[in-house]
Structures are given as C-alpha cells and as structure tokens.
Amino acid sequence: MSMVHVAPEAHLVLDPLTSVLAAEREDIICYSMDPVMEQVNELDKIADDLVNSLSPDMKLLNAFPGREETALKAGFYGNTFYGVIVGLIFSGMVALTLYILSLIGGL
C-alpha cells in the first residue's frame, strides 16, 4: 500500500486503493506494505502448490515440463503392486486352508 504524492509542494498524497486525497502530516508514519504483500503472494503460491499435491491431475509448481502425469502413473503402479501382493497373500491363505481341511478329512 503506497501513497502517491500528488503535489509535493502542497504536501498532498493520494491513497490509490481508497482514492482518498489527504494532507501529508509529519506525525503520522506510513509504511509501505509492498514487500510484505510480495512475500504473502509467494506463500500463497506455495500453499496452492501444497493443496495441488494432493490431487494427481494438478500440475506442481516445481514440476519439470512433460511430467504432469507422473503422480497419476506412480499411483497406478504402486496400487497395482500392492493389489497383487494382497491378492497373492489372500489366495495363499485360501489354498493353505483348503489343504489343511483336506488333510483332516473335512472336504
């Protein structure tokens, strides 16, 4: 938030956000918020990137070109791997149960 000096010789300033024309006074300290707003905008980009990282179809802030679908592919392969492992464990348990039941004469 910066002030525009309309007439420096008359000590008139204009606030561009509210369009208020006022006299410049020595007893009032006015700080520029532009550097703070730049940092807030940078943090806003980082926060949006953090939220986008939760969705596999959103592009990340530091992603290299051509790697937009990397998280989607990695999720597919990872879930396929864990699905096969769980399926093999389950089928092994069923086969073991059937074998034990055949030994004791249950089937």
PDB file of N, CA and C in Angstrom:
ATOM      1  N   MET A   1       0.856  -1.157   0.000  1.00  0.00           N
ATOM      2  CA  MET A   1       0.000   0.000   0.000  1.00  0.00           C
ATOM      3  C   MET A   1       0.901   1.217   0.000  1.00  0.00           C
ATOM      4  N   SER A   2       1.045   1.854  -1.133  1.00  0.00           N
ATOM      5  CA  SER A   2       1.887   3.026  -1.237  1.00  0.00           C
ATOM      6  C   SER A   2       1.031   4.253  -1.502  1.00  0.00           C
ATOM      7  N   MET A   3       1.562   5.382  -1.137  1.00  0.00           N
ATOM      8  CA  MET A   3       0.885   6.658  -1.341  1.00  0.00           C
ATOM      9  C   MET A   3       1.478   7.338  -2.565  1.00  0.00           C
ATOM     10  N   VAL A   4       0.642   8.029  -3.301  1.00  0.00           N
ATOM     11  CA  VAL A   4       1.090   8.781  -4.465  1.00  0.00           C
ATOM     12  C   VAL A   4       1.158  10.245  -4.062  1.00  0.00           C
ATOM     13  N   HIS A   5       2.314  10.841  -4.242  1.00  0.00           N
ATOM     14  CA  HIS A   5       2.462  12.270  -3.931  1.00  0.00           C
ATOM     15  C   HIS A   5       1.889  13.072  -5.094  1.00  0.00           C
ATOM     16  N   VAL A   6       0.714  13.649  -4.887  1.00  0.00           N
ATOM     17  CA  VAL A   6       0.033  14.398  -5.940  1.00  0.00           C
ATOM     18  C   VAL A   6       0.700  15.756  -6.127  1.00  0.00           C
ATOM     19  N   ALA A   7       0.876  16.456  -5.032  1.00  0.00           N
ATOM     20  CA  ALA A   7       1.511  17.770  -5.066  1.00  0.00           C
ATOM     21  C   ALA A   7       2.509  17.830  -3.913  1.00  0.00           C
ATOM     22  N   PRO A   8       3.783  17.514  -4.167  1.00  0.00           N
ATOM     23  CA  PRO A   8       4.753  17.509  -3.080  1.00  0.00           C
ATOM     24  C   PRO A   8       4.931  18.874  -2.413  1.00  0.00           C
ATOM     25  N   GLU A   9       4.797  19.947  -3.208  1.00  0.00           N
ATOM     26  CA  GLU A   9       4.961  21.273  -2.622  1.00  0.00           C
ATOM     27  C   GLU A   9       3.799  21.648  -1.711  1.00  0.00           C
ATOM     28  N   ALA A  10       2.613  21.075  -1.942  1.00  0.00           N
ATOM     29  CA  ALA A  10       1.449  21.327  -1.090  1.00  0.00           C
ATOM     30  C   ALA A  10       1.258  20.211  -0.068  1.00  0.00           C
ATOM     31  N   HIS A  11       2.121  19.202  -0.087  1.00  0.00           N
ATOM     32  CA  HIS A  11       2.057  18.054   0.821  1.00  0.00           C
ATOM     33  C   HIS A  11       0.718  17.331   0.728  1.00  0.00           C
ATOM     34  N   LEU A  12       0.309  17.004  -0.516  1.00  0.00           N
ATOM     35  CA  LEU A  12      -0.916  16.250  -0.741  1.00  0.00           C
ATOM     36  C   LEU A  12      -0.547  14.853  -1.233  1.00  0.00           C
ATOM     37  N   VAL A  13      -1.206  13.866  -0.650  1.00  0.00           N
ATOM     38  CA  VAL A  13      -0.980  12.480  -1.054  1.00  0.00           C
ATOM     39  C   VAL A  13      -2.310  11.838  -1.402  1.00  0.00           C
ATOM     40  N   LEU A  14      -2.227  10.827  -2.260  1.00  0.00           N
ATOM     41  CA  LEU A  14      -3.418  10.105  -2.691  1.00  0.00           C
ATOM     42  C   LEU A  14      -3.226   8.632  -2.383  1.00  0.00           C
ATOM     43  N   ASP A  15      -4.219   8.037  -1.734  1.00  0.00           N
ATOM     44  CA  ASP A  15      -4.220   6.595  -1.484  1.00  0.00           C
ATOM     45  C   ASP A  15      -4.879   5.934  -2.687  1.00  0.00           C
ATOM     46  N   PRO A  16      -4.133   5.149  -3.484  1.00  0.00           N
ATOM     47  CA  PRO A  16      -4.721   4.583  -4.707  1.00  0.00           C
ATOM     48  C   PRO A  16      -5.782   3.511  -4.447  1.00  0.00           C
ATOM     49  N   LEU A  17      -5.758   2.878  -3.283  1.00  0.00           N
ATOM     50  CA  LEU A  17      -6.742   1.830  -3.010  1.00  0.00           C
ATOM     51  C   LEU A  17      -8.113   2.399  -2.659  1.00  0.00           C
ATOM     52  N   THR A  18      -8.114   3.507  -1.914  1.00  0.00           N
ATOM     53  CA  THR A  18      -9.389   4.085  -1.483  1.00  0.00           C
ATOM     54  C   THR A  18      -9.720   5.383  -2.207  1.00  0.00           C
ATOM     55  N   SER A  19      -8.794   5.900  -3.016  1.00  0.00           N
ATOM     56  CA  SER A  19      -8.962   7.151  -3.762  1.00  0.00           C
ATOM     57  C   SER A  19      -9.233   8.330  -2.837  1.00  0.00           C
ATOM     58  N   VAL A  20      -8.554   8.340  -1.705  1.00  0.00           N
ATOM     59  CA  VAL A  20      -8.690   9.434  -0.746  1.00  0.00           C
ATOM     60  C   VAL A  20      -7.509  10.375  -0.918  1.00  0.00           C
ATOM     61  N   LEU A  21      -7.808  11.657  -1.102  1.00  0.00           N
ATOM     62  CA  LEU A  21      -6.797  12.693  -1.191  1.00  0.00           C
ATOM     63  C   LEU A  21      -6.703  13.354   0.169  1.00  0.00           C
ATOM     64  N   ALA A  22      -5.482  13.394   0.752  1.00  0.00           N
ATOM     65  CA  ALA A  22      -5.330  13.935   2.095  1.00  0.00           C
ATOM     66  C   ALA A  22      -4.029  14.709   2.190  1.00  0.00           C
ATOM     67  N   ALA A  23      -3.942  15.454   3.279  1.00  0.00           N
ATOM     68  CA  ALA A  23      -2.720  16.207   3.538  1.00  0.00           C
ATOM     69  C   ALA A  23      -1.696  15.294   4.182  1.00  0.00           C
ATOM     70  N   GLU A  24      -0.455  15.441   3.748  1.00  0.00           N
ATOM     71  CA  GLU A  24       0.629  14.653   4.317  1.00  0.00           C
ATOM     72  C   GLU A  24       1.046  15.298   5.639  1.00  0.00           C
ATOM     73  N   ARG A  25       1.143  14.484   6.692  1.00  0.00           N
ATOM     74  CA  ARG A  25       1.490  15.012   8.001  1.00  0.00           C
ATOM     75  C   ARG A  25       2.772  14.369   8.483  1.00  0.00           C
ATOM     76  N   GLU A  26       3.512  15.096   9.277  1.00  0.00           N
ATOM     77  CA  GLU A  26       4.784  14.610   9.800  1.00  0.00           C
ATOM     78  C   GLU A  26       4.601  13.685  10.997  1.00  0.00           C
ATOM     79  N   ASP A  27       3.483  13.793  11.711  1.00  0.00           N
ATOM     80  CA  ASP A  27       3.293  12.990  12.919  1.00  0.00           C
ATOM     81  C   ASP A  27       2.708  11.613  12.633  1.00  0.00           C
ATOM     82  N   ILE A  28       2.404  11.315  11.397  1.00  0.00           N
ATOM     83  CA  ILE A  28       1.851  10.017  11.019  1.00  0.00           C
ATOM     84  C   ILE A  28       2.905   9.258  10.224  1.00  0.00           C
ATOM     85  N   ILE A  29       3.147   8.028  10.661  1.00  0.00           N
ATOM     86  CA  ILE A  29       4.117   7.183   9.969  1.00  0.00           C
ATOM     87  C   ILE A  29       3.344   6.230   9.076  1.00  0.00           C
ATOM     88  N   CYS A  30       3.738   6.168   7.839  1.00  0.00           N
ATOM     89  CA  CYS A  30       3.066   5.298   6.875  1.00  0.00           C
ATOM     90  C   CYS A  30       4.110   4.344   6.289  1.00  0.00           C
ATOM     91  N   TYR A  31       3.876   3.071   6.447  1.00  0.00           N
ATOM     92  CA  TYR A  31       4.786   2.062   5.930  1.00  0.00           C
ATOM     93  C   TYR A  31       4.222   1.483   4.639  1.00  0.00           C
ATOM     94  N   SER A  32       5.113   1.165   3.746  1.00  0.00           N
ATOM     95  CA  SER A  32       4.719   0.516   2.505  1.00  0.00           C
ATOM     96  C   SER A  32       4.592  -0.985   2.755  1.00  0.00           C
ATOM     97  N   MET A  33       3.487  -1.545   2.341  1.00  0.00           N
ATOM     98  CA  MET A  33       3.242  -2.974   2.536  1.00  0.00           C
ATOM     99  C   MET A  33       3.592  -3.791   1.287  1.00  0.00           C
ATOM    100  N   ASP A  34       4.186  -3.171   0.285  1.00  0.00           N
ATOM    101  CA  ASP A  34       4.509  -3.878  -0.959  1.00  0.00           C
ATOM    102  C   ASP A  34       5.460  -5.058  -0.748  1.00  0.00           C
ATOM    103  N   PRO A  35       6.566  -4.931   0.017  1.00  0.00           N
ATOM    104  CA  PRO A  35       7.421  -6.112   0.217  1.00  0.00           C
ATOM    105  C   PRO A  35       6.707  -7.236   0.974  1.00  0.00           C
ATOM    106  N   VAL A  36       5.870  -6.854   1.924  1.00  0.00           N
ATOM    107  CA  VAL A  36       5.130  -7.868   2.682  1.00  0.00           C
ATOM    108  C   VAL A  36       4.126  -8.569   1.773  1.00  0.00           C
ATOM    109  N   MET A  37       3.467  -7.807   0.916  1.00  0.00           N
ATOM    110  CA  MET A  37       2.476  -8.398   0.005  1.00  0.00           C
ATOM    111  C   MET A  37       3.146  -9.337  -0.999  1.00  0.00           C
ATOM    112  N   GLU A  38       4.380  -9.021  -1.417  1.00  0.00           N
ATOM    113  CA  GLU A  38       5.105  -9.920  -2.317  1.00  0.00           C
ATOM    114  C   GLU A  38       5.382 -11.255  -1.628  1.00  0.00           C
ATOM    115  N   GLN A  39       5.780 -11.203  -0.366  1.00  0.00           N
ATOM    116  CA  GLN A  39       6.033 -12.434   0.369  1.00  0.00           C
ATOM    117  C   GLN A  39       4.746 -13.205   0.626  1.00  0.00           C
ATOM    118  N   VAL A  40       3.657 -12.502   0.898  1.00  0.00           N
ATOM    119  CA  VAL A  40       2.369 -13.171   1.096  1.00  0.00           C
ATOM    120  C   VAL A  40       1.918 -13.838  -0.199  1.00  0.00           C
ATOM    121  N   ASN A  41       2.133 -13.173  -1.326  1.00  0.00           N
ATOM    122  CA  ASN A  41       1.771 -13.785  -2.615  1.00  0.00           C
ATOM    123  C   ASN A  41       2.611 -15.022  -2.898  1.00  0.00           C
ATOM    124  N   GLU A  42       3.897 -14.983  -2.527  1.00  0.00           N
ATOM    125  CA  GLU A  42       4.761 -16.159  -2.705  1.00  0.00           C
ATOM    126  C   GLU A  42       4.294 -17.309  -1.816  1.00  0.00           C
ATOM    127  N   LEU A  43       3.938 -17.008  -0.567  1.00  0.00           N
ATOM    128  CA  LEU A  43       3.419 -18.046   0.328  1.00  0.00           C
ATOM    129  C   LEU A  43       2.077 -18.574  -0.159  1.00  0.00           C
ATOM    130  N   ASP A  44       1.282 -17.724  -0.797  1.00  0.00           N
ATOM    131  CA  ASP A  44       0.006 -18.171  -1.354  1.00  0.00           C
ATOM    132  C   ASP A  44       0.227 -19.165  -2.489  1.00  0.00           C
ATOM    133  N   LYS A  45       1.246 -18.909  -3.314  1.00  0.00           N
ATOM    134  CA  LYS A  45       1.579 -19.854  -4.385  1.00  0.00           C
ATOM    135  C   LYS A  45       2.016 -21.198  -3.807  1.00  0.00           C
ATOM    136  N   ILE A  46       2.830 -21.143  -2.738  1.00  0.00           N
ATOM    137  CA  ILE A  46       3.318 -22.377  -2.113  1.00  0.00           C
ATOM    138  C   ILE A  46       2.164 -23.144  -1.474  1.00  0.00           C
ATOM    139  N   ALA A  47       1.233 -22.423  -0.841  1.00  0.00           N
ATOM    140  CA  ALA A  47       0.074 -23.088  -0.230  1.00  0.00           C
ATOM    141  C   ALA A  47      -0.808 -23.726  -1.299  1.00  0.00           C
ATOM    142  N   ASP A  48      -1.002 -23.035  -2.427  1.00  0.00           N
ATOM    143  CA  ASP A  48      -1.777 -23.621  -3.523  1.00  0.00           C
ATOM    144  C   ASP A  48      -1.081 -24.860  -4.074  1.00  0.00           C
ATOM    145  N   ASP A  49       0.252 -24.825  -4.153  1.00  0.00           N
ATOM    146  CA  ASP A  49       1.002 -25.984  -4.633  1.00  0.00           C
ATOM    147  C   ASP A  49       0.873 -27.159  -3.674  1.00  0.00           C
ATOM    148  N   LEU A  50       0.846 -26.863  -2.373  1.00  0.00           N
ATOM    149  CA  LEU A  50       0.664 -27.926  -1.383  1.00  0.00           C
ATOM    150  C   LEU A  50      -0.708 -28.578  -1.525  1.00  0.00           C
ATOM    151  N   VAL A  51      -1.734 -27.782  -1.757  1.00  0.00           N
ATOM    152  CA  VAL A  51      -3.075 -28.328  -1.964  1.00  0.00           C
ATOM    153  C   VAL A  51      -3.124 -29.091  -3.285  1.00  0.00           C
ATOM    154  N   ASN A  52      -2.453 -28.585  -4.327  1.00  0.00           N
ATOM    155  CA  ASN A  52      -2.430 -29.274  -5.617  1.00  0.00           C
ATOM    156  C   ASN A  52      -1.681 -30.604  -5.541  1.00  0.00           C
ATOM    157  N   SER A  53      -0.757 -30.741  -4.588  1.00  0.00           N
ATOM    158  CA  SER A  53      -0.017 -32.002  -4.476  1.00  0.00           C
ATOM    159  C   SER A  53      -0.909 -33.141  -4.002  1.00  0.00           C
ATOM    160  N   LEU A  54      -2.065 -32.830  -3.442  1.00  0.00           N
ATOM    161  CA  LEU A  54      -2.990 -33.874  -3.004  1.00  0.00           C
ATOM    162  C   LEU A  54      -3.795 -34.459  -4.153  1.00  0.00           C
ATOM    163  N   SER A  55      -3.815 -33.780  -5.281  1.00  0.00           N
ATOM    164  CA  SER A  55      -4.569 -34.253  -6.441  1.00  0.00           C
ATOM    165  C   SER A  55      -3.583 -34.705  -7.514  1.00  0.00           C
ATOM    166  N   PRO A  56      -3.725 -35.915  -8.038  1.00  0.00           N
ATOM    167  CA  PRO A  56      -2.742 -36.404  -9.006  1.00  0.00           C
ATOM    168  C   PRO A  56      -2.836 -35.743 -10.379  1.00  0.00           C
ATOM    169  N   ASP A  57      -3.930 -35.055 -10.676  1.00  0.00           N
ATOM    170  CA  ASP A  57      -4.070 -34.469 -12.005  1.00  0.00           C
ATOM    171  C   ASP A  57      -3.731 -32.981 -12.055  1.00  0.00           C
ATOM    172  N   MET A  58      -3.250 -32.414 -10.958  1.00  0.00           N
ATOM    173  CA  MET A  58      -2.869 -31.000 -10.943  1.00  0.00           C
ATOM    174  C   MET A  58      -1.354 -30.881 -11.131  1.00  0.00           C
ATOM    175  N   LYS A  59      -0.935 -29.848 -11.842  1.00  0.00           N
ATOM    176  CA  LYS A  59       0.491 -29.636 -12.092  1.00  0.00           C
ATOM    177  C   LYS A  59       1.123 -28.994 -10.864  1.00  0.00           C
ATOM    178  N   LEU A  60       2.311 -29.473 -10.494  1.00  0.00           N
ATOM    179  CA  LEU A  60       3.018 -28.938  -9.343  1.00  0.00           C
ATOM    180  C   LEU A  60       3.843 -27.724  -9.749  1.00  0.00           C
ATOM    181  N   LEU A  61       4.181 -26.904  -8.769  1.00  0.00           N
ATOM    182  CA  LEU A  61       4.896 -25.655  -9.019  1.00  0.00           C
ATOM    183  C   LEU A  61       6.297 -25.901  -9.568  1.00  0.00           C
ATOM    184  N   ASN A  62       7.024 -26.869  -9.048  1.00  0.00           N
ATOM    185  CA  ASN A  62       8.400 -27.140  -9.461  1.00  0.00           C
ATOM    186  C   ASN A  62       8.519 -28.333 -10.401  1.00  0.00           C
ATOM    187  N   ALA A  63       7.442 -28.725 -11.042  1.00  0.00           N
ATOM    188  CA  ALA A  63       7.476 -29.886 -11.935  1.00  0.00           C
ATOM    189  C   ALA A  63       8.210 -29.534 -13.233  1.00  0.00           C
ATOM    190  N   PHE A  64       8.989 -30.489 -13.710  1.00  0.00           N
ATOM    191  CA  PHE A  64       9.653 -30.305 -14.982  1.00  0.00           C
ATOM    192  C   PHE A  64       8.634 -30.452 -16.105  1.00  0.00           C
ATOM    193  N   PRO A  65       8.891 -29.844 -17.265  1.00  0.00           N
ATOM    194  CA  PRO A  65       7.951 -29.977 -18.383  1.00  0.00           C
ATOM    195  C   PRO A  65       7.812 -31.434 -18.825  1.00  0.00           C
ATOM    196  N   GLY A  66       6.596 -31.854 -19.089  1.00  0.00           N
ATOM    197  CA  GLY A  66       6.326 -33.212 -19.542  1.00  0.00           C
ATOM    198  C   GLY A  66       6.127 -34.206 -18.419  1.00  0.00           C
ATOM    199  N   ARG A  67       6.137 -33.758 -17.173  1.00  0.00           N
ATOM    200  CA  ARG A  67       5.982 -34.675 -16.044  1.00  0.00           C
ATOM    201  C   ARG A  67       4.705 -34.375 -15.268  1.00  0.00           C
ATOM    202  N   GLU A  68       3.691 -33.930 -15.950  1.00  0.00           N
ATOM    203  CA  GLU A  68       2.449 -33.559 -15.276  1.00  0.00           C
ATOM    204  C   GLU A  68       1.694 -34.773 -14.752  1.00  0.00           C
ATOM    205  N   GLU A  69       1.815 -35.919 -15.417  1.00  0.00           N
ATOM    206  CA  GLU A  69       1.043 -37.109 -15.037  1.00  0.00           C
ATOM    207  C   GLU A  69       1.890 -38.121 -14.268  1.00  0.00           C
ATOM    208  N   THR A  70       3.005 -37.708 -13.718  1.00  0.00           N
ATOM    209  CA  THR A  70       3.896 -38.637 -13.015  1.00  0.00           C
ATOM    210  C   THR A  70       3.237 -39.215 -11.776  1.00  0.00           C
ATOM    211  N   ALA A  71       2.562 -38.370 -11.000  1.00  0.00           N
ATOM    212  CA  ALA A  71       1.914 -38.853  -9.773  1.00  0.00           C
ATOM    213  C   ALA A  71       0.789 -39.830 -10.099  1.00  0.00           C
ATOM    214  N   LEU A  72       0.080 -39.583 -11.188  1.00  0.00           N
ATOM    215  CA  LEU A  72      -1.002 -40.485 -11.589  1.00  0.00           C
ATOM    216  C   LEU A  72      -0.456 -41.864 -11.979  1.00  0.00           C
ATOM    217  N   LYS A  73       0.630 -41.868 -12.748  1.00  0.00           N
ATOM    218  CA  LYS A  73       1.229 -43.148 -13.154  1.00  0.00           C
ATOM    219  C   LYS A  73       1.850 -43.877 -11.966  1.00  0.00           C
ATOM    220  N   ALA A  74       2.524 -43.133 -11.092  1.00  0.00           N
ATOM    221  CA  ALA A  74       3.134 -43.759  -9.915  1.00  0.00           C
ATOM    222  C   ALA A  74       2.071 -44.340  -9.000  1.00  0.00           C
ATOM    223  N   GLY A  75       0.953 -43.644  -8.856  1.00  0.00           N
ATOM    224  CA  GLY A  75      -0.145 -44.166  -8.043  1.00  0.00           C
ATOM    225  C   GLY A  75      -0.724 -45.430  -8.638  1.00  0.00           C
ATOM    226  N   PHE A  76      -0.864 -45.472  -9.955  1.00  0.00           N
ATOM    227  CA  PHE A  76      -1.402 -46.666 -10.615  1.00  0.00           C
ATOM    228  C   PHE A  76      -0.485 -47.863 -10.398  1.00  0.00           C
ATOM    229  N   TYR A  77       0.817 -47.678 -10.634  1.00  0.00           N
ATOM    230  CA  TYR A  77       1.750 -48.794 -10.488  1.00  0.00           C
ATOM    231  C   TYR A  77       1.895 -49.227  -9.032  1.00  0.00           C
ATOM    232  N   GLY A  78       1.910 -48.267  -8.127  1.00  0.00           N
ATOM    233  CA  GLY A  78       2.003 -48.607  -6.706  1.00  0.00           C
ATOM    234  C   GLY A  78       0.791 -49.369  -6.223  1.00  0.00           C
ATOM    235  N   ASN A  79      -0.395 -48.917  -6.601  1.00  0.00           N
ATOM    236  CA  ASN A  79      -1.618 -49.605  -6.187  1.00  0.00           C
ATOM    237  C   ASN A  79      -1.732 -50.979  -6.843  1.00  0.00           C
ATOM    238  N   THR A  80      -1.272 -51.102  -8.089  1.00  0.00           N
ATOM    239  CA  THR A  80      -1.278 -52.403  -8.754  1.00  0.00           C
ATOM    240  C   THR A  80      -0.354 -53.382  -8.025  1.00  0.00           C
ATOM    241  N   PHE A  81       0.827 -52.915  -7.640  1.00  0.00           N
ATOM    242  CA  PHE A  81       1.774 -53.758  -6.917  1.00  0.00           C
ATOM    243  C   PHE A  81       1.178 -54.245  -5.604  1.00  0.00           C
ATOM    244  N   TYR A  82       0.634 -53.312  -4.811  1.00  0.00           N
ATOM    245  CA  TYR A  82       0.060 -53.702  -3.527  1.00  0.00           C
ATOM    246  C   TYR A  82      -1.180 -54.571  -3.701  1.00  0.00           C
ATOM    247  N   GLY A  83      -1.935 -54.367  -4.757  1.00  0.00           N
ATOM    248  CA  GLY A  83      -3.093 -55.218  -5.029  1.00  0.00           C
ATOM    249  C   GLY A  83      -2.678 -56.642  -5.341  1.00  0.00           C
ATOM    250  N   VAL A  84      -1.619 -56.807  -6.127  1.00  0.00           N
ATOM    251  CA  VAL A  84      -1.122 -58.148  -6.451  1.00  0.00           C
ATOM    252  C   VAL A  84      -0.604 -58.831  -5.190  1.00  0.00           C
ATOM    253  N   ILE A  85       0.127 -58.109  -4.362  1.00  0.00           N
ATOM    254  CA  ILE A  85       0.669 -58.694  -3.122  1.00  0.00           C
ATOM    255  C   ILE A  85      -0.464 -59.146  -2.206  1.00  0.00           C
ATOM    256  N   VAL A  86      -1.456 -58.298  -1.996  1.00  0.00           N
ATOM    257  CA  VAL A  86      -2.591 -58.660  -1.127  1.00  0.00           C
ATOM    258  C   VAL A  86      -3.362 -59.828  -1.731  1.00  0.00           C
ATOM    259  N   GLY A  87      -3.536 -59.834  -3.046  1.00  0.00           N
ATOM    260  CA  GLY A  87      -4.229 -60.950  -3.705  1.00  0.00           C
ATOM    261  C   GLY A  87      -3.476 -62.261  -3.560  1.00  0.00           C
ATOM    262  N   LEU A  88      -2.160 -62.222  -3.689  1.00  0.00           N
ATOM    263  CA  LEU A  88      -1.371 -63.445  -3.522  1.00  0.00           C
ATOM    264  C   LEU A  88      -1.417 -63.944  -2.081  1.00  0.00           C
ATOM    265  N   ILE A  89      -1.357 -63.035  -1.130  1.00  0.00           N
ATOM    266  CA  ILE A  89      -1.452 -63.449   0.277  1.00  0.00           C
ATOM    267  C   ILE A  89      -2.820 -64.064   0.558  1.00  0.00           C
ATOM    268  N   PHE A  90      -3.879 -63.437   0.058  1.00  0.00           N
ATOM    269  CA  PHE A  90      -5.231 -63.956   0.274  1.00  0.00           C
ATOM    270  C   PHE A  90      -5.410 -65.321  -0.378  1.00  0.00           C
ATOM    271  N   SER A  91      -4.955 -65.468  -1.634  1.00  0.00           N
ATOM    272  CA  SER A  91      -5.107 -66.766  -2.304  1.00  0.00           C
ATOM    273  C   SER A  91      -4.234 -67.832  -1.641  1.00  0.00           C
ATOM    274  N   GLY A  92      -3.060 -67.438  -1.119  1.00  0.00           N
ATOM    275  CA  GLY A  92      -2.226 -68.383  -0.392  1.00  0.00           C
ATOM    276  C   GLY A  92      -2.892 -68.844   0.891  1.00  0.00           C
ATOM    277  N   MET A  93      -3.568 -67.941   1.590  1.00  0.00           N
ATOM    278  CA  MET A  93      -4.299 -68.320   2.808  1.00  0.00           C
ATOM    279  C   MET A  93      -5.462 -69.259   2.487  1.00  0.00           C
ATOM    280  N   VAL A  94      -6.171 -68.990   1.385  1.00  0.00           N
ATOM    281  CA  VAL A  94      -7.280 -69.866   0.981  1.00  0.00           C
ATOM    282  C   VAL A  94      -6.742 -71.246   0.609  1.00  0.00           C
ATOM    283  N   ALA A  95      -5.627 -71.280  -0.152  1.00  0.00           N
ATOM    284  CA  ALA A  95      -5.041 -72.566  -0.541  1.00  0.00           C
ATOM    285  C   ALA A  95      -4.549 -73.337   0.684  1.00  0.00           C
ATOM    286  N   LEU A  96      -3.954 -72.649   1.644  1.00  0.00           N
ATOM    287  CA  LEU A  96      -3.491 -73.297   2.855  1.00  0.00           C
ATOM    288  C   LEU A  96      -4.663 -73.840   3.670  1.00  0.00           C
ATOM    289  N   THR A  97      -5.738 -73.075   3.744  1.00  0.00           N
ATOM    290  CA  THR A  97      -6.930 -73.528   4.470  1.00  0.00           C
ATOM    291  C   THR A  97      -7.534 -74.766   3.806  1.00  0.00           C
ATOM    292  N   LEU A  98      -7.628 -74.752   2.479  1.00  0.00           N
ATOM    293  CA  LEU A  98      -8.158 -75.913   1.769  1.00  0.00           C
ATOM    294  C   LEU A  98      -7.256 -77.135   1.945  1.00  0.00           C
ATOM    295  N   TYR A  99      -5.955 -76.925   1.958  1.00  0.00           N
ATOM    296  CA  TYR A  99      -5.031 -78.047   2.136  1.00  0.00           C
ATOM    297  C   TYR A  99      -5.163 -78.631   3.533  1.00  0.00           C
ATOM    298  N   ILE A 100      -5.249 -77.787   4.543  1.00  0.00           N
ATOM    299  CA  ILE A 100      -5.399 -78.268   5.919  1.00  0.00           C
ATOM    300  C   ILE A 100      -6.724 -79.002   6.085  1.00  0.00           C
ATOM    301  N   LEU A 101      -7.791 -78.484   5.497  1.00  0.00           N
ATOM    302  CA  LEU A 101      -9.105 -79.138   5.585  1.00  0.00           C
ATOM    303  C   LEU A 101      -9.094 -80.486   4.859  1.00  0.00           C
ATOM    304  N   SER A 102      -8.339 -80.608   3.756  1.00  0.00           N
ATOM    305  CA  SER A 102      -8.277 -81.886   3.054  1.00  0.00           C
ATOM    306  C   SER A 102      -7.470 -82.912   3.870  1.00  0.00           C
ATOM    307  N   LEU A 103      -6.473 -82.445   4.645  1.00  0.00           N
ATOM    308  CA  LEU A 103      -5.689 -83.357   5.464  1.00  0.00           C
ATOM    309  C   LEU A 103      -6.497 -83.917   6.628  1.00  0.00           C
ATOM    310  N   ILE A 104      -7.344 -83.101   7.215  1.00  0.00           N
ATOM    311  CA  ILE A 104      -8.122 -83.590   8.354  1.00  0.00           C
ATOM    312  C   ILE A 104      -9.428 -84.247   7.924  1.00  0.00           C
ATOM    313  N   GLY A 105      -9.640 -84.293   6.638  1.00  0.00           N
ATOM    314  CA  GLY A 105     -10.809 -85.002   6.130  1.00  0.00           C
ATOM    315  C   GLY A 105     -12.083 -84.160   6.113  1.00  0.00           C
ATOM    316  N   GLY A 106     -11.962 -82.867   6.151  1.00  0.00           N
ATOM    317  CA  GLY A 106     -13.139 -82.010   6.156  1.00  0.00           C
ATOM    318  C   GLY A 106     -13.755 -81.849   4.770  1.00  0.00           C
ATOM    319  N   LEU A 107     -12.990 -82.037   3.741  1.00  0.00           N
ATOM    320  CA  LEU A 107     -13.534 -81.888   2.389  1.00  0.00           C
ATOM    321  C   LEU A 107     -13.481 -83.177   1.608  1.00  0.00           C
TER     322      LEU A 107
END
